Tab-separated table of C-alpha atoms in Angstrom:
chain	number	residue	atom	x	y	z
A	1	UNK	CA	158.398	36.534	-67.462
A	2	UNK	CA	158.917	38.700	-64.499
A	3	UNK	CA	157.797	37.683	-61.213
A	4	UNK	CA	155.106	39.523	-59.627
A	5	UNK	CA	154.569	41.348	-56.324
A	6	UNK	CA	151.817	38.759	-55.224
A	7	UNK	CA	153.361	36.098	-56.567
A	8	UNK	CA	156.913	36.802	-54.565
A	9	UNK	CA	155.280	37.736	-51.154
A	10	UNK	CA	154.133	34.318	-50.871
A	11	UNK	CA	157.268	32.569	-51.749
A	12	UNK	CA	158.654	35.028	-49.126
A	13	UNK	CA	156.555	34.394	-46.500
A	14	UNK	CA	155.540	30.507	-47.165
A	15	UNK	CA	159.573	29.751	-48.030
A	16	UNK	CA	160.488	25.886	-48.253
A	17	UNK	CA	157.501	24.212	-46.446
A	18	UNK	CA	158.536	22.591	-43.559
A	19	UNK	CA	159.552	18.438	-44.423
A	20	UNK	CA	157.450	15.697	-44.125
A	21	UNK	CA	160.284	14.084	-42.052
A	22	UNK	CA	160.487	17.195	-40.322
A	23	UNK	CA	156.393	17.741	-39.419
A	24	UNK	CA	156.333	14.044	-38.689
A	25	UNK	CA	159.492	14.159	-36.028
A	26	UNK	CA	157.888	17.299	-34.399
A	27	UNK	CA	153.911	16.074	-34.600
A	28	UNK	CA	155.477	13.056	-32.689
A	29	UNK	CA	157.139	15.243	-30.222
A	30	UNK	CA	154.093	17.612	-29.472
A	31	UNK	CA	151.494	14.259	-28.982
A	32	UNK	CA	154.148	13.045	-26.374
A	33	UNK	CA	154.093	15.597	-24.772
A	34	UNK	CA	150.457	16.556	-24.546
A	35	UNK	CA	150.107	13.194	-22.921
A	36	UNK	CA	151.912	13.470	-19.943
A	37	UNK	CA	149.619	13.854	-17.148
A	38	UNK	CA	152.355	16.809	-16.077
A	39	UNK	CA	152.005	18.503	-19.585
A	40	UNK	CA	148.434	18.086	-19.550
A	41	UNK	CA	148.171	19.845	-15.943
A	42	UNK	CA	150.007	22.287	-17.273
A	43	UNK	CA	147.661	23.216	-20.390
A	44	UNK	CA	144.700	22.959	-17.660
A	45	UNK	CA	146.333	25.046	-15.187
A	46	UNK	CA	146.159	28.112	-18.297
A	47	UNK	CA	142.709	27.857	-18.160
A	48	UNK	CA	142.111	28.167	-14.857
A	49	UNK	CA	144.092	31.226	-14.801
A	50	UNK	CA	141.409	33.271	-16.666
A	51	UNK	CA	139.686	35.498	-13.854
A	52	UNK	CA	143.523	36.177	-12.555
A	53	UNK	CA	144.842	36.520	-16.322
A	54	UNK	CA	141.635	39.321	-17.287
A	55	UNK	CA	143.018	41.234	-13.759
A	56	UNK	CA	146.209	41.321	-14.912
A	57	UNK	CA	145.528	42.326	-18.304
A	58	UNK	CA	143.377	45.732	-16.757
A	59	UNK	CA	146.551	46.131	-14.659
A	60	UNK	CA	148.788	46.453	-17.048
A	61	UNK	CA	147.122	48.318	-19.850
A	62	UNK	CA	146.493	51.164	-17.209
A	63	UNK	CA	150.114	51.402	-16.340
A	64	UNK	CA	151.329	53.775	-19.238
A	65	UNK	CA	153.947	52.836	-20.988
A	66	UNK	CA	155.248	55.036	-24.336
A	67	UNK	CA	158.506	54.010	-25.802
A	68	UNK	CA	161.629	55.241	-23.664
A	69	UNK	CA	158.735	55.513	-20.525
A	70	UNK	CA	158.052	51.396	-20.091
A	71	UNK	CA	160.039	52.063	-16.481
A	72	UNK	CA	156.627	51.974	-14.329
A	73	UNK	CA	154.964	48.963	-16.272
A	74	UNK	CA	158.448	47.436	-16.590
A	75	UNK	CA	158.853	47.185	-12.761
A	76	UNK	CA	155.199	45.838	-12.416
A	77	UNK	CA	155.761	43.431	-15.057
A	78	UNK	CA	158.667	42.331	-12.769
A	79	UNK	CA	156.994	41.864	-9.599
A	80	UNK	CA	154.515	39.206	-11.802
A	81	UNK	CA	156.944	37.328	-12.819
A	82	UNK	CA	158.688	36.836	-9.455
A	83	UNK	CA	154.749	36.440	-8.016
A	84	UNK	CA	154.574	33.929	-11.204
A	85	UNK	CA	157.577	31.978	-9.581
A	86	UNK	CA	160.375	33.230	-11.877
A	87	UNK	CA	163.045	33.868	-8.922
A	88	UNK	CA	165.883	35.108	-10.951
A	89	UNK	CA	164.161	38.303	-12.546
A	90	UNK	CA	166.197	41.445	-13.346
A	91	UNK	CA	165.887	44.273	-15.432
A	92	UNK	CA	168.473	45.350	-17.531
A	93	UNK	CA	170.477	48.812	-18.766
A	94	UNK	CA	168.182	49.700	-21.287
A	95	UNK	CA	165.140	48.787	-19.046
A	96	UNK	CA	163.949	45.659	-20.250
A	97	UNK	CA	162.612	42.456	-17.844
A	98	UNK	CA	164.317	39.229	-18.201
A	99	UNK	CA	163.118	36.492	-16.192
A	100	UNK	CA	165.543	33.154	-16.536
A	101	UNK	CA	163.811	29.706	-15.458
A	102	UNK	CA	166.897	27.695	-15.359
A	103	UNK	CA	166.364	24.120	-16.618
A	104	UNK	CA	168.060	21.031	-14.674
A	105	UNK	CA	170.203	19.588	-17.680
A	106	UNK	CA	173.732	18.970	-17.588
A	107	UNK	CA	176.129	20.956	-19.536
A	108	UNK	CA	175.295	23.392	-22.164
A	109	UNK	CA	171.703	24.028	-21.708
A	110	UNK	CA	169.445	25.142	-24.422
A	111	UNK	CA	168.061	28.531	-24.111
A	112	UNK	CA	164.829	29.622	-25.393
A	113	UNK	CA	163.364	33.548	-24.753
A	114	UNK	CA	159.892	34.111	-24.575
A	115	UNK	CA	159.415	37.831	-25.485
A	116	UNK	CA	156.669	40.491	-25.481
A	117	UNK	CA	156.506	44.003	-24.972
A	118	UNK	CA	156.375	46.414	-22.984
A	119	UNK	CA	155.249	49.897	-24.586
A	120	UNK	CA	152.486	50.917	-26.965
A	121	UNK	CA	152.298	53.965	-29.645
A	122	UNK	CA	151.059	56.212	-26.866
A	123	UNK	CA	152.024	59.246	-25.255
A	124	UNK	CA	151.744	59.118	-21.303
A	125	UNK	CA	148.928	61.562	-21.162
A	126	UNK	CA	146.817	59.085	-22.916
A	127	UNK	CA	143.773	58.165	-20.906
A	128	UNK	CA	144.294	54.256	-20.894
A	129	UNK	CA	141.354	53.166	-18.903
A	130	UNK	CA	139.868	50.256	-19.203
A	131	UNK	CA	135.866	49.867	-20.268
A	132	UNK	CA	134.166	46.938	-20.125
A	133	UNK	CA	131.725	45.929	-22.422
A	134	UNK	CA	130.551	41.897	-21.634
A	135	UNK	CA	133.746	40.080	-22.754
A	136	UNK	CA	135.176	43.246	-25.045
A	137	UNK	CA	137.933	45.248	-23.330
A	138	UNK	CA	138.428	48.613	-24.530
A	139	UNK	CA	141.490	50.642	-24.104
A	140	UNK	CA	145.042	52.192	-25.959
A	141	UNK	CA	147.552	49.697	-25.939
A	142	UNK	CA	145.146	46.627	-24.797
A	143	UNK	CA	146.118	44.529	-27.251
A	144	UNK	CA	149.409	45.526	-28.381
A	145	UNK	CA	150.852	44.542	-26.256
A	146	UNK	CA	149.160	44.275	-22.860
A	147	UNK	CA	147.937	41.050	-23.799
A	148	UNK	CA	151.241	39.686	-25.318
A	149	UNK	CA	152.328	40.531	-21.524
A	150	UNK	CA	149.340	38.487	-20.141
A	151	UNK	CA	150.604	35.374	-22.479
A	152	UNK	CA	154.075	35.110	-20.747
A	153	UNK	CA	152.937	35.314	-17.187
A	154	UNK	CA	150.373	32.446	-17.722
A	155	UNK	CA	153.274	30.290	-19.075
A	156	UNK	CA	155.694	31.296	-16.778
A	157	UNK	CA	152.645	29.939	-13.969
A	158	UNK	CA	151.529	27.055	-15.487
A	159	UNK	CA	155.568	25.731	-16.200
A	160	UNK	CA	155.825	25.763	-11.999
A	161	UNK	CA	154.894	22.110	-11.607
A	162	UNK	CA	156.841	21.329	-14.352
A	163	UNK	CA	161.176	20.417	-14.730
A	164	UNK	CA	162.963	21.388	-18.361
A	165	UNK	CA	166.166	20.238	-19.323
A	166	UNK	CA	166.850	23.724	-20.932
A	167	UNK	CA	166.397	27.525	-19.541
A	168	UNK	CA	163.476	29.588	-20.656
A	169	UNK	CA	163.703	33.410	-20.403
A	170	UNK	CA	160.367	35.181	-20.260
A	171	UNK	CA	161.023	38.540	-21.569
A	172	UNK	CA	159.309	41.876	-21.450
A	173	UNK	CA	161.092	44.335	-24.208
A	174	UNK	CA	161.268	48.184	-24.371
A	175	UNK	CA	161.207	49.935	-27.858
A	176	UNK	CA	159.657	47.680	-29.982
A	177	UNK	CA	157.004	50.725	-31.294
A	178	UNK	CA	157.800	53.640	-33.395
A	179	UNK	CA	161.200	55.315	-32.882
A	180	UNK	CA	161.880	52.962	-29.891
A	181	UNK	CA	163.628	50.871	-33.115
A	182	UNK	CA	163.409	47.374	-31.325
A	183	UNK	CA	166.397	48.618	-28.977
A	184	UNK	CA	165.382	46.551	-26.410
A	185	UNK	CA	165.988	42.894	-28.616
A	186	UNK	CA	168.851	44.791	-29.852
A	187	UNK	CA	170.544	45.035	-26.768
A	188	UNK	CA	168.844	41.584	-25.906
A	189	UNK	CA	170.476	40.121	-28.771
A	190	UNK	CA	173.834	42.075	-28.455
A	191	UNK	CA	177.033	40.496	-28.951
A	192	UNK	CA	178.459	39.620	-25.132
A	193	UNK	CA	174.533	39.304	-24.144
A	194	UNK	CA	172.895	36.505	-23.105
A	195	UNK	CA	173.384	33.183	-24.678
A	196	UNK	CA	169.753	32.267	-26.727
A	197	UNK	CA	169.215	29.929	-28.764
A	198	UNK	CA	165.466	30.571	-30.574
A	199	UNK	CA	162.691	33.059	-29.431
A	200	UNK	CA	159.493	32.888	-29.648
A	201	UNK	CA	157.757	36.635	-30.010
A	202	UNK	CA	154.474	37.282	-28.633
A	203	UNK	CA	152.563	39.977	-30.804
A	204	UNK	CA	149.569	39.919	-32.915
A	205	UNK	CA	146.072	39.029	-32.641
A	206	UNK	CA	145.457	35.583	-34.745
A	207	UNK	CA	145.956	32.124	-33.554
A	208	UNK	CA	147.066	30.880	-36.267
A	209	UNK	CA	149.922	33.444	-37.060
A	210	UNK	CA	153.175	32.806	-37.696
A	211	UNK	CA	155.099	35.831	-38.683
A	212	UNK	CA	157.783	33.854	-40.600
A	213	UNK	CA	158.961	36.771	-42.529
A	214	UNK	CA	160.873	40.313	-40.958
A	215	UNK	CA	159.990	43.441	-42.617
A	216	UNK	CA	163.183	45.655	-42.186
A	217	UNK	CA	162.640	49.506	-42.344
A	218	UNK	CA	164.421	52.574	-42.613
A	219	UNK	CA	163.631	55.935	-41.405
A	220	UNK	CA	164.407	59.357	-41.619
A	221	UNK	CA	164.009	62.832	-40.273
A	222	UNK	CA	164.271	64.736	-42.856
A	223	UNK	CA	165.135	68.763	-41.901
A	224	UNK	CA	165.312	71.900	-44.132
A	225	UNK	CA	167.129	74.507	-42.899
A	226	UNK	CA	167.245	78.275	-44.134
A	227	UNK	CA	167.448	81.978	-42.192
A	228	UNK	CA	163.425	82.488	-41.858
A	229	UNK	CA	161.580	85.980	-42.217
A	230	UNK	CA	159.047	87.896	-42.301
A	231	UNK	CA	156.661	86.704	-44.784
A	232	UNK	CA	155.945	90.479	-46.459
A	233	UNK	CA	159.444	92.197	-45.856
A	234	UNK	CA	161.565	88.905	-46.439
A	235	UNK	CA	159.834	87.474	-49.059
A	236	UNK	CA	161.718	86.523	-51.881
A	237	UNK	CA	164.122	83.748	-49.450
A	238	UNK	CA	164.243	80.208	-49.931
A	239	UNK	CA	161.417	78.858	-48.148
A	240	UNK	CA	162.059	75.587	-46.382
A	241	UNK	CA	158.830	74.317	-45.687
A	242	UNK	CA	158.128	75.154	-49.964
A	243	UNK	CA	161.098	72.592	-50.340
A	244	UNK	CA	160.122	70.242	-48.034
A	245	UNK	CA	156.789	70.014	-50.466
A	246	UNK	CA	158.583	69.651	-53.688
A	247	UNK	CA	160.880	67.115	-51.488
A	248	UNK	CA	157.794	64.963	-51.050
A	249	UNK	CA	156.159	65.376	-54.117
A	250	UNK	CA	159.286	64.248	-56.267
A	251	UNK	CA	159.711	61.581	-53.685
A	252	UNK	CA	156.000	60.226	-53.698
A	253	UNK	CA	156.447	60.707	-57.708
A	254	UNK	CA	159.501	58.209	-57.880
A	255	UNK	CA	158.583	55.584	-55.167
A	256	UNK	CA	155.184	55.023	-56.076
A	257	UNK	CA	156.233	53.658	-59.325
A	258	UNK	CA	159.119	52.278	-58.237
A	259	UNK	CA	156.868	50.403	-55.093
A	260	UNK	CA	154.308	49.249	-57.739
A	261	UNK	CA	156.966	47.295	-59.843
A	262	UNK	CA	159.232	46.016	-57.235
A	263	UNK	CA	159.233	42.070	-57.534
A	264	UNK	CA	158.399	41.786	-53.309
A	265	UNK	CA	156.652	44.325	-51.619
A	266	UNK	CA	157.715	47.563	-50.549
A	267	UNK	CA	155.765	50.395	-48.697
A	268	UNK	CA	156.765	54.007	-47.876
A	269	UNK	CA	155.002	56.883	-46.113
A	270	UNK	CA	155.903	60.718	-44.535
A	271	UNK	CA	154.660	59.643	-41.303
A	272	UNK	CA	155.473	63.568	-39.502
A	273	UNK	CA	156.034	66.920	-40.763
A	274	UNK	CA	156.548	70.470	-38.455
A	275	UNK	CA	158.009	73.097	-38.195
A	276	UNK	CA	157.310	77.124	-38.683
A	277	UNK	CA	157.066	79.713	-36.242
A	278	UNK	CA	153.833	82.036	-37.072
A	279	UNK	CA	151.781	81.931	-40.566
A	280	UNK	CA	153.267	85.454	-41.825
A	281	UNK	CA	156.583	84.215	-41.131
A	282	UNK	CA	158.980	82.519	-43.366
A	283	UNK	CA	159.954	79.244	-41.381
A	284	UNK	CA	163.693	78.800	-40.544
A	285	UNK	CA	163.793	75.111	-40.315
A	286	UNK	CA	160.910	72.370	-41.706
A	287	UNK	CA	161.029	68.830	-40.733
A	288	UNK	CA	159.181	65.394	-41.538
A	289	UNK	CA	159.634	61.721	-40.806
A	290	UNK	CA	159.642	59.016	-43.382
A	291	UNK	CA	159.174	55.495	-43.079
A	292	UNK	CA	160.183	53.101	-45.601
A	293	UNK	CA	159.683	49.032	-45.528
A	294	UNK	CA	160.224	46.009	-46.614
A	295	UNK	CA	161.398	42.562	-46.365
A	296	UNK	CA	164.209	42.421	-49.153
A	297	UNK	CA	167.403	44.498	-48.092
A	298	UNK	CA	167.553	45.942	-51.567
A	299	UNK	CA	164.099	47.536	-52.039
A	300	UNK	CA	165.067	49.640	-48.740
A	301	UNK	CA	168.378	50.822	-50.166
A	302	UNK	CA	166.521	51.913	-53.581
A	303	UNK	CA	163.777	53.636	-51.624
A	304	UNK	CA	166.688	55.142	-49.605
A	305	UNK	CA	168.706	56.319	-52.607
A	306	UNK	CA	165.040	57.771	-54.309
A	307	UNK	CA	164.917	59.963	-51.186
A	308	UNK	CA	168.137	60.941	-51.080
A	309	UNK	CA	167.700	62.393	-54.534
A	310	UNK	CA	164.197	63.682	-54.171
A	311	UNK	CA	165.846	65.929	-50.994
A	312	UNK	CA	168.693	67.093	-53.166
A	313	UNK	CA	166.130	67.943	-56.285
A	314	UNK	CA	163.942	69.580	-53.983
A	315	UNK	CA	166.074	72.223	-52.351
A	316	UNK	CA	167.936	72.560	-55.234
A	317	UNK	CA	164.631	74.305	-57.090
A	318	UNK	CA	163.844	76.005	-53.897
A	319	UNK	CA	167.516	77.730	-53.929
A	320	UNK	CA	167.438	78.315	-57.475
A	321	UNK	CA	164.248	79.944	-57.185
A	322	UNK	CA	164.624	82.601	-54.521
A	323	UNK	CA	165.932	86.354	-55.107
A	324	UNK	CA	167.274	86.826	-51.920
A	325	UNK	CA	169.036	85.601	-48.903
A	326	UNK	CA	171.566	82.463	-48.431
A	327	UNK	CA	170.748	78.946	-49.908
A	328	UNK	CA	168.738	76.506	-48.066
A	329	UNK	CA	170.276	73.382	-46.631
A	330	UNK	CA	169.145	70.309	-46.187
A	331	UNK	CA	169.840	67.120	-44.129
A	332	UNK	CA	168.523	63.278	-43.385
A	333	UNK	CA	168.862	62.452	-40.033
A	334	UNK	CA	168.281	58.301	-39.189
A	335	UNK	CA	166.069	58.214	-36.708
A	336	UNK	CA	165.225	54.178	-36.977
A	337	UNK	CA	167.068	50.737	-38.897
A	338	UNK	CA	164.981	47.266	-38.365
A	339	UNK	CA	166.988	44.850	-40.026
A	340	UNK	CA	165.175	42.297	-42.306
A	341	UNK	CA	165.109	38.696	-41.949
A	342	UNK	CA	162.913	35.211	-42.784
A	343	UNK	CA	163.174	31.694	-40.431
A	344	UNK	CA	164.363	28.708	-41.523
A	345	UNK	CA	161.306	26.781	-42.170
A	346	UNK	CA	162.935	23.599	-41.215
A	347	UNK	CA	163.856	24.566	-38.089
A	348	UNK	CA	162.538	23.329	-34.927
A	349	UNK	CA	160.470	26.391	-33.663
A	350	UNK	CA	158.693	26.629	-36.802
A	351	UNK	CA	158.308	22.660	-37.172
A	352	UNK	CA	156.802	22.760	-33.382
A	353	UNK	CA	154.545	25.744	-34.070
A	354	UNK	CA	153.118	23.772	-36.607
A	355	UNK	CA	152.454	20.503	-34.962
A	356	UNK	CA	151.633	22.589	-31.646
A	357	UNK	CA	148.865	24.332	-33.942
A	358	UNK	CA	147.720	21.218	-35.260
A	359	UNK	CA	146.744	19.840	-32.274
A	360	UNK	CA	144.071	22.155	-31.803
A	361	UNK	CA	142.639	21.918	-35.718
A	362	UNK	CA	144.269	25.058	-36.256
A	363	UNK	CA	145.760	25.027	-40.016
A	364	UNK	CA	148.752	27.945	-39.693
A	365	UNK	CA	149.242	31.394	-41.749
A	366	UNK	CA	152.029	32.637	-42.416
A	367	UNK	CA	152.849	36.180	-42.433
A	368	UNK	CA	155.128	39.027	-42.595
A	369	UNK	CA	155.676	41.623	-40.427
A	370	UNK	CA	157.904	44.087	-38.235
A	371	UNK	CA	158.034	42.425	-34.777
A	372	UNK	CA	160.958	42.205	-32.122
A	373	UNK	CA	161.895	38.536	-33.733
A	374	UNK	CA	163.525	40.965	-36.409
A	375	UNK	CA	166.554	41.109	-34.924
A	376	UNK	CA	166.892	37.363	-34.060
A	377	UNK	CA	165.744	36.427	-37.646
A	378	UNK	CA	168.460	38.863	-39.132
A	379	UNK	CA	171.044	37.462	-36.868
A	380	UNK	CA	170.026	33.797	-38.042
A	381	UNK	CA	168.745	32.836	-34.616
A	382	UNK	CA	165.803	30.638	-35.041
A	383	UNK	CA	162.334	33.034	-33.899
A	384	UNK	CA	159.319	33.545	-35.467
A	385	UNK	CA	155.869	35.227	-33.773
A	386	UNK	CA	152.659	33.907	-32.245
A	387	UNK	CA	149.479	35.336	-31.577
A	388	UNK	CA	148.673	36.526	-28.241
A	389	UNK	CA	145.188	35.160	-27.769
A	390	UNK	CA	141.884	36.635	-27.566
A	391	UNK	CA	140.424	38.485	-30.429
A	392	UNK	CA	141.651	42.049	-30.796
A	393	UNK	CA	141.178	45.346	-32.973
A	394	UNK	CA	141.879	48.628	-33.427
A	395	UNK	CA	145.329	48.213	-32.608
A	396	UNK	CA	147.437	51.434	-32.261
A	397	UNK	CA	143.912	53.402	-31.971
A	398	UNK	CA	142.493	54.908	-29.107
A	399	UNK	CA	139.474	52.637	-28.973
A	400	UNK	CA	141.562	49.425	-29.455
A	401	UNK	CA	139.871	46.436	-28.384
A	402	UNK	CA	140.485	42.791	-26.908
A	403	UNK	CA	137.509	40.020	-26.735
A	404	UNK	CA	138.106	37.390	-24.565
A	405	UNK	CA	137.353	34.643	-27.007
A	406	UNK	CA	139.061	31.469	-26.866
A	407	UNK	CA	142.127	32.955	-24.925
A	408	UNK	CA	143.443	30.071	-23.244
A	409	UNK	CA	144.286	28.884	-26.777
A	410	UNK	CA	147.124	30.699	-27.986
A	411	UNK	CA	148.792	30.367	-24.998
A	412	UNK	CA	148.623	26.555	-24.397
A	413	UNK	CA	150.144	26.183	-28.383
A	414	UNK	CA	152.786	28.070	-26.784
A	415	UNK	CA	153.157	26.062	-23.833
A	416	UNK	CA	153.288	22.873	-26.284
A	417	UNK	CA	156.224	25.212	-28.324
A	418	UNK	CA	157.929	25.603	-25.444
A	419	UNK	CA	158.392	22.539	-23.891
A	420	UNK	CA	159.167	21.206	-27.365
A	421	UNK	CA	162.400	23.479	-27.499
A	422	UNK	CA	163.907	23.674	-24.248
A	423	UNK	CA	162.704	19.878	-23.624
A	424	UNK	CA	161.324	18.273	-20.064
A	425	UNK	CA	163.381	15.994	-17.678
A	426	UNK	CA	162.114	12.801	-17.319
């Protein structure tokens, strides 16, 4: 009997539930620590950062910060975390802030990074003032990921009082959105980069999320190219933007089937299209951008290979059709790869995020989405992602929205997650 879509995303995203030996070894681990007068000074000390946590949130958000422009925020972000007590904080080639806390254990020291970041899907121009409406904060970009930003700087200054055995490196990434193509973890992650040994991703609104599960996409700029006229005395030329619809209707006409039936799911969508000069002229060049996703490697190369042939079927009747002029050309231009991935369940992040939930009643839900623990998860590095805190909406809109509703939460599970991975000295 084949296997259906709903029936394989949830094997996907649940995977082998994490061991009883395992959950019992980490719920034991979490309850020690949440009962160390230390550890439980710490978890206070995150609630008592709330007036100076809401400042920082208005801060940031107004600081714009568009993929390949994070350079302003970025070197704010930088100052908090040295003002947060991080004292080695630098930022590196491609513009991303690494703070390392280094841990006082002998010998080879394990290093967890603590990651959020730093732009949003907006252009600069975007008016990213913040309104405030009783405990709703309105603004582009507020939530995703201002707030993810918020979450590391009240770890980073509620860990002062407190000694690990292993480094933590709070993180604030470039290019996670749009055609920034997570080349900030990329680089993070690069081979000859820092030594890491799990991250934990801040990104999303829920606190019981755990993304678990790394959609992988592929996209394209897809351009038509052809010698353009005037639309009376030329006619009768291959028209590229005419091609570019018959490329997207034979596309759309093989990948929605093809998305329907796939055993996990798959997604696609023609994000961007331009091009064309005047409306009585004959364009010389039309363009669009194509996104296509999903979890399993192969549903990405299919949906790949259906565009590839919907391109060359597409031009192909344009050119065939014309009566004068050269042919039309056409070409796919990758503009953006996010490699897919899943955790190991029984790992110790994902163990820890559990019991860390747990102690707050919080059952978790697993989930699975395109986040900078991608690349880790591809790589077989232990990450998964946690919820920010707060309540939030609206995200990539211009009247997104954070409510300051239980927002010490998420951020004391991650303290708990934390300490749990890169351990405390006695």
């Amino acid at each position: 009997m084949p296997i259906s879509r709903r029936s394989t995303l949830a094997f996907l995203l649940a995977g082998a539930a994490v061991t009883p030996a395992r959950a019992t070894e980490a719920d034991a681990q979490i309850a020690a620590l949440a009962t160390r007068s230390d550890v439980a000074a710490a978890l206070a000390h995150i609630e008592h950062q709330h007036d100076q946590s809401i400042a920082d949130l208005i801060e940031l958000t107004q600081i714009p910060a568009p993929p390949f422009g994070e350079q302003a925020r970025g070197i704010r972000f930088a100052e908090m975390l040295r003002n947060a007590g991080i004292g080695d904080v630098v930022i590196d080639e491609v513009g991303n802030v690494i703070g390392r806390r280094r841990g006082v254990g002998r010998g080879r020291r394990r290093t967890l990074a603590v990651i959020a970041h730093l732009d949003t899907v907006f252009p600069v121009e975007t008016d990213v003032q913040v309104r405030i409406e009783g405990n709703t904060y309105r603004a582009p970009g507020i939530g995703d990921n201002s707030r993810g930003l918020v979450y590391v700087l009240m770890l980073a200054r509620a860990m002062q009082a407190l000694q690990t055995r292993g480094d933590v490196l709070f993180v604030g990434s470039v290019g996670e959105e749009g055609l920034g193509d997570l080349r900030g973890v990329k680089h993070l992650f690069r081979r000859g980069g820092p030594r890491i040994d799990a991250a934990l991703v801040v990104d999303g609104g829920d606190p019981g999320r755990i993304v678990n599960v790394a959609v992988g996409s592929v996209r394209y700029r897809v351009v038509v190219r052809g010698p353009g006229g005037h639309s009376w005395g030329a006619f009768g030329l291959a028209n590229p933007h005419h091609a570019l619809g018959r490329i997207i209707t034979h596309f759309d006409e093989a990948a929605l089937p093809y998305t329907a039936n796939a055993a996990a799911k798959a997604t696609y969508n023609v994000g961007r299209i331009g091009g064309g000069t005047s409306v009585n002229s004959i364009p010389f060049e039309s363009w669009m951008e194509v996104d296509m996703r999903s979890a399993e490697p192969q549903a990405l190369i299919d949906l790949e290979a259906l565009l590839r042939n919907a391109a060359a079927q597409g031009v192909a009747e344009e050119n065939a059709g014309r009566s004068a002029g050269p042919e039309i050309t056409v070409e796919l231009e990758p503009v953006g790869v996010r490699p897919a991935g899943r955790a190991d369940m029984q790992s110790s992040i994902v163990a820890n995020a559990v019991a860390a939930m747990a102690r707050f009643g919080i059952e978790p839900e697993y989930e699975a989405s395109s986040t900078d623990a991608n690349v880790p998860m591809s790589l077989g590095i232990p990450a998964i992602t946690v919820a920010r805190g707060g309540a939030s909406g609206g995200a990539h809109a211009p009247d997104e929205w954070w409510r300051d509703e239980d927002s010490a939460v998420a951020p004391q599970i991650g303290l708990l997650i934390v300490l749990a991975e890169v351990g405390l000295a006695a």
